[in-house]
Amino acid sequence: MEIKNRLFPYPVLCEDTDDYIEGEFRVEPEVISQNMSHTLVSFRISLDNPGLKSLIKQGYAEYVIHIECSNTSFRTVLHTFSDEESYYLNNGKVNGDVALVGMIVAKKEIANYQNDRLNDDYDDVNLTIPRAAIMAYCNMPRLNILKNYEELSQEESLFSVIGNIKKDQNEELPVRFSLDSDRIKIFVDAEVRDAYIAYQNNVAMRPLIWSVLLIPALTFMMEELRRDYEAYENCRWFIKFSAFYRQQGKDFVEDVIYGENPITDIVQELLQLPIGKTFLNMQEMIGD
Amino acid sequence: MKLCFMKQDAIDFVKHNIDRLYIHYYQDETNDWIEEEYGSDPFIDFMEIPDFELASLDAMSIGEADFDNCKILYNNLRNLSESQASDERLWAGLCNGTFYSYMRARYDYPNRELKKKETDASAVLSRFFFSDNNRRTGYFRNGLAKCWWVGRSTFDKDNDNHYERLDIIGANDLTTKVSDIFFSNTFSSNQTILSGICNALKYFKDRGISLDEKDHIRASMKYLNAVGGSILLDTLTVEEITKLIVDRIVYIMEGQFSDIEFENEEDEEYELEESLLDVSDDDTTDNQTRASGESVDLSSWTVNKGNDLLHPEEITYGCWVNVLDERKNVVLTYHLPLRSDASRKWYPIEEELMGLTIGQRFLLSGNCYKVVDFGRDTDETLAHQQDEKEIEIEESSSEKIDFYEWLKREGFNKRVIDLFRLYIETIVNDAGQSLLDMEDEESIQEFIDKRKSVSTTKERTLYKYYLLYRKDQS
């Protein structure tokens, strides 16, 4: 769950509305540790609104952390009155994106609700906050639990080469690319795919294969990302590339996607300069 | 039995070329064609599990088979994690491998007429694979995955009947219910909310009230989604969720509210796909932008008494019934149990009453009875009956029927019986003897005659029935 573009029949403290003239409600998640079975997440809650703080202290409201992974129908809420909370997320119950929302929720009906920081629009308005009302919220960055992809087998490749079945022998189709949530897909003729399967494990041939299939695929990917990277930032391959560049001390978005290097350079470096290696390996390939 | 998953490359290959390959599902009895087309073995062994069989398609309807398969698949694959069960490769492996023939039979591919290529290919995709990149969409539409996920969502380890929630949902219109309850609304992932939904459905089922899938269930789910726009449903109790839905459905039945209408092209797509594919589709929504549609008066949340339900057209579960015993010329009141109430046996006369309406007569044990009036029992009355049942069972096990037991069997409610008990206990004859201890008919009549001159109407009614009881017993 992520709260956006929602209209509430009562004032809500959040970034999207001006129901309150000042103050804020923030919840910051942090992954403390992660192993094969669990991910420990902590939540640091900060609330700058004395009126709401008082309601929580008196038991009229509480902090609620909403955790949901729609991929696996996992949905739960944590209730707390404390500024800090932590949760052991069972990795077997989630897969990929985990949405986190922090909220302040009314535990009971609050008649004649008043708050010093309410917008002037609420002057002279007799407010009743219903039970379970979301009085404040903060959408947190999503967690991404990636390890599950390998649960069934070790198929870690970011690329998938898929054969087109031709309508007849004369049909000739260009190589095409697409980006889905898990993999970068490369569509080739069925015969091309057969050849790819036959040679993909040949070490000498690998730079050639990378040059003719992966360089254009990654070029396609980079063009798409420079156009709108946000559409892909939860994809498995995006997260893998982000992690790869982070290890190099670079930010994938700032330094690579929006960096000054041309795409051709980025892609060749990513594949460890396969074009030159292809020519250097030609003798060996012919010999084979 | 070996469980196989399908290689990602093989899935990509079949899905990418589905407009050429879908015809195999209509024509090929075995799945050998997949390896021939793909060029190598498309499956990889995943795990070994004890053999099991899916529900027989010959012995029941498709809906009933799906219903049974929810239990069979979840029971046999309970050790799968949710993460594994959301993986397309697993279900593509089962649908195209181990259960290929079953899936073809389930969707009647051997006999199915070919229609439009796009529609036929799309149906194969959603049934044998995940139809798009959204896992949730995929597993609630895949022929086998949806059964596992419904089984998992409704499984209640704390209940003796682990699948009571599923039993309440029932086999009728299962695919549409799965779409409306589980797929279209992510709030049903919360077990408390799901329990509330199932309890609400049970409320009507117990009273013999049939709900229309679209007019009542889908509408109440949309309503719950709208309510969830302004409050956090996850913090409500099971009872509060139940109350919200029961009230809404009652209001719809009474014509006070119609379905919530949202202008949404996806709804039209939903209807179209549903009719084309026999499966439901809708955008997975979670309370987005629907908050302003309708507000809920939380201040008036009180327990529904059940009286708001429309008057039943005929006598059914959870009704009170006034019956005229024409021989004795007395009106007796019966309270029919709820459908799921197995705490006591039904009396023969109660079974006779089911389905009758005012004015209808029936014969039982040589007596002629006539239905005088009937209506819905309140929740309070039904709860009261529950309280009495343990005592009733104990007493009915004895062969001797005392006056109070006789009163119960005649349909008197507890309040009246208690009042009679009070009279009998407090009023004794000159010799200090209770009415129930008197054996001699003459003494009883004399005692009653004496009391009649000073007693209230209610007390005199007691004597009238006591004499009837004596007559019955003799």
Coordinates of N, CA and C in Angstrom, one line a residue, chain B residues 366-439:
Chain B
G366 N -50.0 -37.4 12.9 CA -51.5 -37.4 13.1 C -52.1 -36.1 13.4
N367 N -51.2 -35.1 13.7 CA -51.7 -33.8 14.0 C -51.7 -32.9 12.8
C368 N -52.6 -31.9 12.7 CA -52.6 -31.0 11.6 C -52.1 -29.6 12.1
Y369 N -51.1 -29.1 11.5 CA -50.5 -27.8 11.9 C -50.7 -26.8 10.8
K370 N -50.7 -25.5 11.2 CA -50.9 -24.4 10.2 C -49.9 -23.3 10.6
V371 N -49.2 -22.8 9.6 CA -48.2 -21.7 9.9 C -49.0 -20.4 10.0
V372 N -48.9 -19.7 11.1 CA -49.7 -18.5 11.4 C -48.9 -17.3 11.1
D373 N -47.6 -17.3 11.5 CA -46.7 -16.1 11.2 C -45.3 -16.6 11.4
F374 N -44.4 -15.8 10.8 CA -43.0 -16.1 11.0 C -42.1 -14.9 10.6
G375 N -40.9 -14.9 11.0 CA -40.0 -13.8 10.8 C -38.6 -14.2 11.2
R376 N -37.7 -13.2 11.0 CA -36.3 -13.5 11.4 C -36.1 -13.4 12.9
D377 N -35.4 -14.3 13.4 CA -35.1 -14.2 14.8 C -34.0 -13.1 15.0
T378 N -34.0 -12.4 16.1 CA -32.9 -11.5 16.3 C -31.6 -12.2 16.7
D379 N -30.5 -11.5 16.6 CA -29.2 -12.1 17.0 C -29.3 -12.5 18.5
E380 N -30.0 -11.7 19.2 CA -30.0 -11.9 20.7 C -30.7 -13.2 21.0
T381 N -31.9 -13.4 20.3 CA -32.6 -14.7 20.5 C -31.8 -15.9 20.1
L382 N -31.0 -15.7 18.9 CA -30.2 -16.8 18.5 C -29.1 -17.1 19.5
A383 N -28.5 -16.1 20.0 CA -27.5 -16.3 21.0 C -28.0 -16.9 22.2
H384 N -29.2 -16.5 22.6 CA -29.9 -17.1 23.8 C -30.1 -18.6 23.6
Q385 N -30.5 -18.9 22.4 CA -30.7 -20.3 22.1 C -29.4 -21.1 22.2
Q386 N -28.3 -20.5 21.8 CA -27.0 -21.2 21.9 C -26.7 -21.5 23.4
D387 N -27.0 -20.5 24.2 CA -26.8 -20.7 25.7 C -27.5 -21.9 26.2
E388 N -28.7 -22.1 25.7 CA -29.6 -23.1 26.2 C -29.2 -24.5 25.8
K389 N -28.5 -24.6 24.7 CA -28.3 -25.8 24.0 C -27.7 -26.9 24.8
E390 N -26.6 -26.6 25.6 CA -25.9 -27.6 26.3 C -26.9 -28.3 27.3
I391 N -27.7 -27.4 28.0 CA -28.6 -28.0 28.9 C -29.6 -28.9 28.2
E392 N -30.0 -28.4 27.1 CA -31.1 -29.1 26.3 C -30.6 -30.5 25.9
I393 N -29.3 -30.5 25.4 CA -28.8 -31.8 25.0 C -28.7 -32.8 26.1
E394 N -28.3 -32.3 27.3 CA -28.2 -33.2 28.4 C -29.6 -33.7 28.8
E395 N -30.6 -32.8 28.7 CA -31.9 -33.2 29.1 C -32.6 -34.2 28.1
S396 N -32.3 -33.9 26.9 CA -32.9 -34.7 25.8 C -32.4 -36.1 25.8
S397 N -31.2 -36.3 26.5 CA -30.7 -37.7 26.5 C -31.4 -38.5 27.5
S398 N -32.2 -37.9 28.4 CA -33.0 -38.6 29.3 C -34.3 -39.0 28.7
E399 N -34.8 -40.2 29.0 CA -36.1 -40.6 28.4 C -37.3 -39.9 28.9
K400 N -37.2 -39.5 30.2 CA -38.3 -38.9 30.9 C -38.3 -37.4 30.5
I401 N -39.4 -37.0 30.1 CA -39.6 -35.6 29.6 C -40.3 -34.8 30.7
D402 N -39.6 -33.9 31.4 CA -40.3 -33.2 32.4 C -41.0 -32.0 31.8
F403 N -41.7 -31.2 32.6 CA -42.6 -30.1 32.1 C -41.8 -29.1 31.4
Y404 N -40.6 -28.7 32.0 CA -39.8 -27.7 31.3 C -39.3 -28.1 30.0
E405 N -38.9 -29.4 29.9 CA -38.4 -29.9 28.6 C -39.5 -29.9 27.6
W406 N -40.7 -30.3 28.1 CA -41.9 -30.3 27.2 C -42.1 -28.9 26.7
L407 N -42.0 -27.9 27.6 CA -42.2 -26.5 27.2 C -41.2 -26.1 26.1
K408 N -40.0 -26.5 26.2 CA -39.0 -26.2 25.2 C -39.3 -26.8 23.9
R409 N -39.7 -28.1 24.0 CA -40.0 -28.8 22.7 C -41.3 -28.2 22.0
E410 N -42.1 -27.6 22.9 CA -43.3 -26.9 22.3 C -42.9 -25.6 21.7
G411 N -41.7 -25.1 22.0 CA -41.3 -23.9 21.3 C -41.3 -22.7 22.2
F412 N -41.5 -22.8 23.5 CA -41.5 -21.7 24.4 C -40.1 -21.1 24.6
N413 N -40.0 -19.8 24.6 CA -38.7 -19.3 24.8 C -38.3 -19.3 26.3
K414 N -37.0 -19.0 26.5 CA -36.4 -19.2 27.8 C -37.1 -18.3 28.8
R415 N -37.4 -17.1 28.4 CA -37.9 -16.1 29.3 C -39.2 -16.6 29.9
V416 N -40.1 -17.2 29.1 CA -41.4 -17.7 29.5 C -41.2 -18.9 30.4
I417 N -40.3 -19.8 30.0 CA -40.0 -21.0 30.8 C -39.5 -20.6 32.2
D418 N -38.6 -19.6 32.2 CA -38.1 -19.2 33.5 C -39.2 -18.6 34.4
L419 N -40.1 -17.9 33.8 CA -41.2 -17.3 34.5 C -42.1 -18.4 35.1
F420 N -42.4 -19.4 34.3 CA -43.2 -20.5 34.8 C -42.5 -21.2 36.0
R421 N -41.2 -21.4 35.8 CA -40.4 -22.0 36.8 C -40.5 -21.3 38.2
L422 N -40.4 -19.9 38.0 CA -40.5 -19.1 39.2 C -41.9 -19.3 39.9
Y423 N -42.9 -19.3 39.1 CA -44.3 -19.5 39.7 C -44.3 -20.8 40.4
I424 N -43.8 -21.8 39.8 CA -44.0 -23.2 40.3 C -43.1 -23.3 41.6
E425 N -42.0 -22.7 41.6 CA -41.1 -22.8 42.8 C -41.6 -22.0 44.0
T426 N -42.3 -20.8 43.7 CA -42.7 -20.0 44.8 C -44.1 -20.3 45.3
I427 N -44.9 -20.9 44.5 CA -46.3 -21.2 44.9 C -46.4 -22.7 45.3
V428 N -46.7 -22.9 46.5 CA -46.9 -24.3 46.9 C -48.2 -24.5 47.6
N429 N -48.7 -25.7 47.7 CA -50.0 -25.9 48.3 C -49.9 -25.9 49.8
D430 N -51.1 -26.1 50.4 CA -51.1 -26.0 51.8 C -50.2 -27.0 52.5
A431 N -50.0 -28.1 51.8 CA -49.1 -29.1 52.4 C -47.7 -28.9 52.1
G432 N -47.4 -27.7 51.5 CA -46.0 -27.4 51.2 C -45.5 -28.1 50.0
Q433 N -46.4 -28.5 49.1 CA -46.0 -29.4 48.0 C -46.0 -28.5 46.7
S434 N -45.0 -28.7 45.8 CA -45.0 -28.0 44.6 C -45.9 -28.7 43.6
L435 N -46.4 -27.9 42.6 CA -47.3 -28.4 41.6 C -46.7 -29.6 40.9
L436 N -45.4 -29.6 40.6 CA -44.8 -30.6 39.9 C -44.7 -31.9 40.7
D437 N -44.8 -31.8 42.0 CA -44.7 -33.0 42.8 C -46.1 -33.7 43.1
M438 N -47.1 -33.0 42.7 CA -48.4 -33.6 42.9 C -48.7 -34.7 41.8
E439 N -49.2 -35.8 42.3 CA -49.4 -36.9 41.4 C -50.9 -37.0 41.0

